[in-house]
Short mmCIF file of C-alpha atoms in Angstrom, two decimals:
data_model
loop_
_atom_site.label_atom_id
_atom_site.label_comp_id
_atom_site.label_asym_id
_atom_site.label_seq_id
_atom_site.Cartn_x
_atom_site.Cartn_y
_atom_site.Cartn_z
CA UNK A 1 187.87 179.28 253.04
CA UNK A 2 188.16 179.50 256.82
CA UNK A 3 189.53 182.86 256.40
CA UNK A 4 186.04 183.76 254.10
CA UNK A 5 184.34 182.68 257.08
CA UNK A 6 185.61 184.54 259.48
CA UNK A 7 185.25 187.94 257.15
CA UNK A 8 181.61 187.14 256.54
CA UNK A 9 180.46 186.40 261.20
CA UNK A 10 182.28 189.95 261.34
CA UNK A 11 180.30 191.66 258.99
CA UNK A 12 177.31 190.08 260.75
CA UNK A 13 177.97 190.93 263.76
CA UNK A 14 178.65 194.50 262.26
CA UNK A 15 175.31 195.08 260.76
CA UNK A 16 173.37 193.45 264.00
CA UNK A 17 175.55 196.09 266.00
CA UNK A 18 174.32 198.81 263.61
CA UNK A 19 171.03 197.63 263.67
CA UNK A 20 170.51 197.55 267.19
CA UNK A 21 170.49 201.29 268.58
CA UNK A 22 167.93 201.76 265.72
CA UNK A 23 165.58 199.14 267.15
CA UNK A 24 166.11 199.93 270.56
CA UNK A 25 165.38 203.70 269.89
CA UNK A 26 162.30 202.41 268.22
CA UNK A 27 161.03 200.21 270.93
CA UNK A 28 161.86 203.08 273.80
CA UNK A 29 159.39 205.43 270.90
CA UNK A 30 156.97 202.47 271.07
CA UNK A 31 156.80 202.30 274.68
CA UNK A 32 156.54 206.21 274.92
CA UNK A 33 153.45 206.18 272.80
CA UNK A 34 152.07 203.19 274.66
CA UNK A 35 152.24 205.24 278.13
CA UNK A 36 150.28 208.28 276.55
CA UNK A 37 148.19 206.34 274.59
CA UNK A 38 145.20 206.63 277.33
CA UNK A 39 141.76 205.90 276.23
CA UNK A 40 140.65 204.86 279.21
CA UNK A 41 143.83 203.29 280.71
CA UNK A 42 145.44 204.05 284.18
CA UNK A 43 147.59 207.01 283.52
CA UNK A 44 144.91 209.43 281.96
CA UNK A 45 147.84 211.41 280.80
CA UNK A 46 146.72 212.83 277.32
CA UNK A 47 144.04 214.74 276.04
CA UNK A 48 142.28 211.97 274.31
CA UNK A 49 138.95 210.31 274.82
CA UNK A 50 139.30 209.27 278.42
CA UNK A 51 139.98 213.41 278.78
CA UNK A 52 136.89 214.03 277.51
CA UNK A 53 134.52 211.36 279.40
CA UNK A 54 135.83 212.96 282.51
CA UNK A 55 135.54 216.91 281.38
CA UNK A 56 131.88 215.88 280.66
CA UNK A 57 131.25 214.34 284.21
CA UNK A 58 132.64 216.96 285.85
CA UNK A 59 130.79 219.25 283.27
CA UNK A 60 127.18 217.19 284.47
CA UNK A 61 128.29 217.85 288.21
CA UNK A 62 128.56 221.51 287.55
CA UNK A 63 125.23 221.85 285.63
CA UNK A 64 123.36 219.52 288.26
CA UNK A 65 124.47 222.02 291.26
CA UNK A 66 123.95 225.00 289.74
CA UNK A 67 120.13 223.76 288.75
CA UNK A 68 119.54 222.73 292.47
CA UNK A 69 120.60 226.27 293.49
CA UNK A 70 118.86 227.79 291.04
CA UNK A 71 115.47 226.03 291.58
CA UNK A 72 115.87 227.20 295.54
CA UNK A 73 113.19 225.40 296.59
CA UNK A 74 114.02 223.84 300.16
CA UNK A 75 113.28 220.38 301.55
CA UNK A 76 110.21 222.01 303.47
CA UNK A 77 108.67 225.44 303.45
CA UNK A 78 109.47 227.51 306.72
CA UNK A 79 106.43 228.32 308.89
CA UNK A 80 104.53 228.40 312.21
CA UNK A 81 103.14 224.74 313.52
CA UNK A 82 99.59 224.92 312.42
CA UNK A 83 97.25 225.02 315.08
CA UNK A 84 93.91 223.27 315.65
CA UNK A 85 91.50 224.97 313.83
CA UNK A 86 94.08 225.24 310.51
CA UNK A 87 94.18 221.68 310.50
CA UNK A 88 90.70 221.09 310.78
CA UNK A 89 90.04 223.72 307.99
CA UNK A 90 92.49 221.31 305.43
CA UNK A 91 89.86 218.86 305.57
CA UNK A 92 87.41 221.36 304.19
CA UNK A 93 88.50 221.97 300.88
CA UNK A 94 91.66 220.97 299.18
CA UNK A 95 92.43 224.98 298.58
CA UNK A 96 92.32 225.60 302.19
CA UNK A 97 95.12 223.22 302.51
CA UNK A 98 97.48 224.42 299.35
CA UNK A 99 97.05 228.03 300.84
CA UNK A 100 98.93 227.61 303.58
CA UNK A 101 102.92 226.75 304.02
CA UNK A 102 102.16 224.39 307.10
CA UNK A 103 99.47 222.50 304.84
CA UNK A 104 101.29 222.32 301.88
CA UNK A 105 104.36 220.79 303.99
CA UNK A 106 102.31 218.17 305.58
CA UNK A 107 100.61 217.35 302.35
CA UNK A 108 104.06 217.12 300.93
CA UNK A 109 105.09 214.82 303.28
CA UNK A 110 102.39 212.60 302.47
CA UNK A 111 103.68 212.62 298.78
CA UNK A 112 106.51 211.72 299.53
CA UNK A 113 105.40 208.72 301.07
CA UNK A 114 103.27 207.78 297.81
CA UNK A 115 106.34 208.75 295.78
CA UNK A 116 104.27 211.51 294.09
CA UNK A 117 106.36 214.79 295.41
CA UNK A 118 107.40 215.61 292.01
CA UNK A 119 103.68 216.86 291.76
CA UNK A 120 104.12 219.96 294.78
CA UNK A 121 107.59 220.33 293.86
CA UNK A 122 106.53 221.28 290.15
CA UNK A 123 103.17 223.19 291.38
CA UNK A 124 105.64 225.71 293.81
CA UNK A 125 108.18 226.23 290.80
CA UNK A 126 105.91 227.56 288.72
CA UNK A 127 104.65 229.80 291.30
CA UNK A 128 107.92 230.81 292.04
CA UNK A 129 108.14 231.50 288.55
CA UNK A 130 104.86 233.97 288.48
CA UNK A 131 106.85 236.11 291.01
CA UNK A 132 109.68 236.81 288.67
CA UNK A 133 109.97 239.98 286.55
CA UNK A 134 113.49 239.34 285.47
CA UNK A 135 113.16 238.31 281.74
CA UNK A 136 116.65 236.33 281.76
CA UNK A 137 115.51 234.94 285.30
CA UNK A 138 112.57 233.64 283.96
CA UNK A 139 114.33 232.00 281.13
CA UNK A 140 116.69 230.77 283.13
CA UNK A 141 113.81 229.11 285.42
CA UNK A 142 111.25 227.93 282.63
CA UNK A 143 114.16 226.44 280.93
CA UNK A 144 115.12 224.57 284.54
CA UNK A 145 111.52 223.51 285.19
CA UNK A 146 110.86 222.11 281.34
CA UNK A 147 114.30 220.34 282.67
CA UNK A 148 113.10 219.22 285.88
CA UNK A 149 109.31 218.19 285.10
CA UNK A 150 108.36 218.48 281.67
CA UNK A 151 111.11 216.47 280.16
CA UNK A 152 110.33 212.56 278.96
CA UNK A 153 114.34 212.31 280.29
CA UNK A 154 113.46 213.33 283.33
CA UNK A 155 113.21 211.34 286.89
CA UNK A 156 110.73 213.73 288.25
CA UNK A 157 108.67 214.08 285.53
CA UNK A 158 104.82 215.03 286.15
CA UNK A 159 101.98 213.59 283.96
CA UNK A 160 100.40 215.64 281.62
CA UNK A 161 98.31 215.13 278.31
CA UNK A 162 99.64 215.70 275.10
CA UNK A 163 97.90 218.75 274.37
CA UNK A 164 99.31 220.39 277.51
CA UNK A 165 102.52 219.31 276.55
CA UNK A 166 102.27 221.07 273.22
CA UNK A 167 100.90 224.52 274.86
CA UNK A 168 104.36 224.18 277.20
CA UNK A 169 106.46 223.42 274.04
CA UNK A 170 104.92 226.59 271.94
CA UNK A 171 105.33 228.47 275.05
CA UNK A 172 108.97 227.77 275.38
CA UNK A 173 109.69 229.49 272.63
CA UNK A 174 109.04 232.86 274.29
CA UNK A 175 109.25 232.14 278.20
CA UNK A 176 106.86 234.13 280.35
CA UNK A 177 105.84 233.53 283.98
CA UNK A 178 102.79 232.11 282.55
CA UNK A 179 104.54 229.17 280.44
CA UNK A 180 103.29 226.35 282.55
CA UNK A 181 99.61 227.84 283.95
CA UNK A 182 97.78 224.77 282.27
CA UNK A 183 100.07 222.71 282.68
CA UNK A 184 100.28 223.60 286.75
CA UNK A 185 96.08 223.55 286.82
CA UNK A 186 95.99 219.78 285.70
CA UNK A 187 98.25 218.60 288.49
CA UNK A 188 96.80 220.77 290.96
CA UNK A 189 93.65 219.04 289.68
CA UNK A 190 95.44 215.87 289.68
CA UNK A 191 97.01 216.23 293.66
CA UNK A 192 92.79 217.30 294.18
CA UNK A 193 91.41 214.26 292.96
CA UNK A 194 93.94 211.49 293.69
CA UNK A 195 95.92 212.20 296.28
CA UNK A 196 94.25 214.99 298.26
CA UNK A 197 91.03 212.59 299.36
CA UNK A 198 94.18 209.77 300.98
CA UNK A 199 96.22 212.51 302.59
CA UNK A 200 92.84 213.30 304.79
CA UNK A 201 92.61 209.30 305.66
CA UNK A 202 96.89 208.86 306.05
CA UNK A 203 98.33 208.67 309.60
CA UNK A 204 100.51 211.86 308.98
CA UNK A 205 97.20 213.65 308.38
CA UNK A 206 95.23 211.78 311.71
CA UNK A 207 98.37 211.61 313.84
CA UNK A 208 98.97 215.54 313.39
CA UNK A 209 95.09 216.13 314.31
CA UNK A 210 95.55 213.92 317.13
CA UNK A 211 98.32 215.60 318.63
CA UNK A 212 97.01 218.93 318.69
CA UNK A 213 93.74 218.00 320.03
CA UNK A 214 95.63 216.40 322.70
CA UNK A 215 97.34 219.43 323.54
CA UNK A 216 96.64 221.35 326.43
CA UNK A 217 95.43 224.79 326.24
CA UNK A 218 97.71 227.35 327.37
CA UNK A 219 96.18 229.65 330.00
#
């Protein structure tokens, strides 16, 4: 019997030695898998769905840069200081003001304070966008603009009626550099009505008229 006993622990201890490289081959698989396996874990090693998240940031990055180059429309239009009689002249009649690069900067400004720039920034695309004679360009630059201030999705988005909206969206179909013209009238109107009549009572307005009549005239 002991003898039985002893036969039988060897053969256990036989299989368990068998048994073991299998299992341990098996775990170091496991843990190989478990490494790679990177849906959003810290090694970001395989193509998987953590891969993909970042390929479409960096994708958005790209796209956003290449629309603020393409817009080219620069923090503030380059011109002479107005002098004292252009200044005065704003106050005549809002188109007075919008015809000139020194106006349209000031009354930018003043937008921006009302958080309201969206409305110049949209008005000088599109006449950006009459200047073009570049069929692909003026794709290229409707489709940006729709982007920029037509889209619902959009942060800078400019209000317009429905039935303007639906003029832009037949439009788009066929880009021209007349695509937005109503749409650009009714927040020209808008900047007119609303904010044109504040700009003339806002400190940047006052402030700029006070400086130059201040100014001493050069001999």
């Amino acid at each position: 019997p002991m003898g039985s006993e002893r036969m039988e622990m060897r053969k256990r201890q036989m299989s368990t030695t068998q048994e073991t490289p299998g299992a341990a081959q098996a775990q170091h698989s496991t843990g190989n898998r478990g490494s790679n396996a990177c849906c959003f874990c810290w090694c970001c090693c395989c193509s998987c769905s953590c891969l993909t998240v970042r390929n479409q940031d960096e994708e958005r990055a790209r796209r956003t840069s290449h629309e603020l180059q393409a817009e080219g429309i620069p923090n503030c239009e380059e011109s002479p200081a107005p002098t004292l009689e252009e200044v005065n002249a704003w106050a005549q009649s809002f188109d007075k003001l919008m015809l000139t690069p020194a106006g349209r900067n000031a009354f930018r400004e003043f937008l921006r304070t009302e958080f309201s720039e969206e409305n110049m920034l949209f008005w000088m695309a599109c006449e950006e966008l009459k200047q073009e004679s570049n069929k692909s360009v003026i794709e290229e630059k409707a489709r940006l603009i729709y982007e920029d201030y037509i889209s619902i999705l959009s942060p800078k988005e400019v209000s317009l009626d429905s039935r303007v909206r639906e003029v832009i969206n037949r439009n788009m179909l066929e880009p021209s550099q007349h695509t937005f013209d109503d749409a650009q009238l009714q927040i020209y109107t808008l900047m007119h009505r609303d904010s044109y009549p504040r700009f003339m009572n806002s400190a940047i307005y006052k402030d700029l008229l006070r400086s130059l009549s201040e100014k001493p005239i050069e001999a």
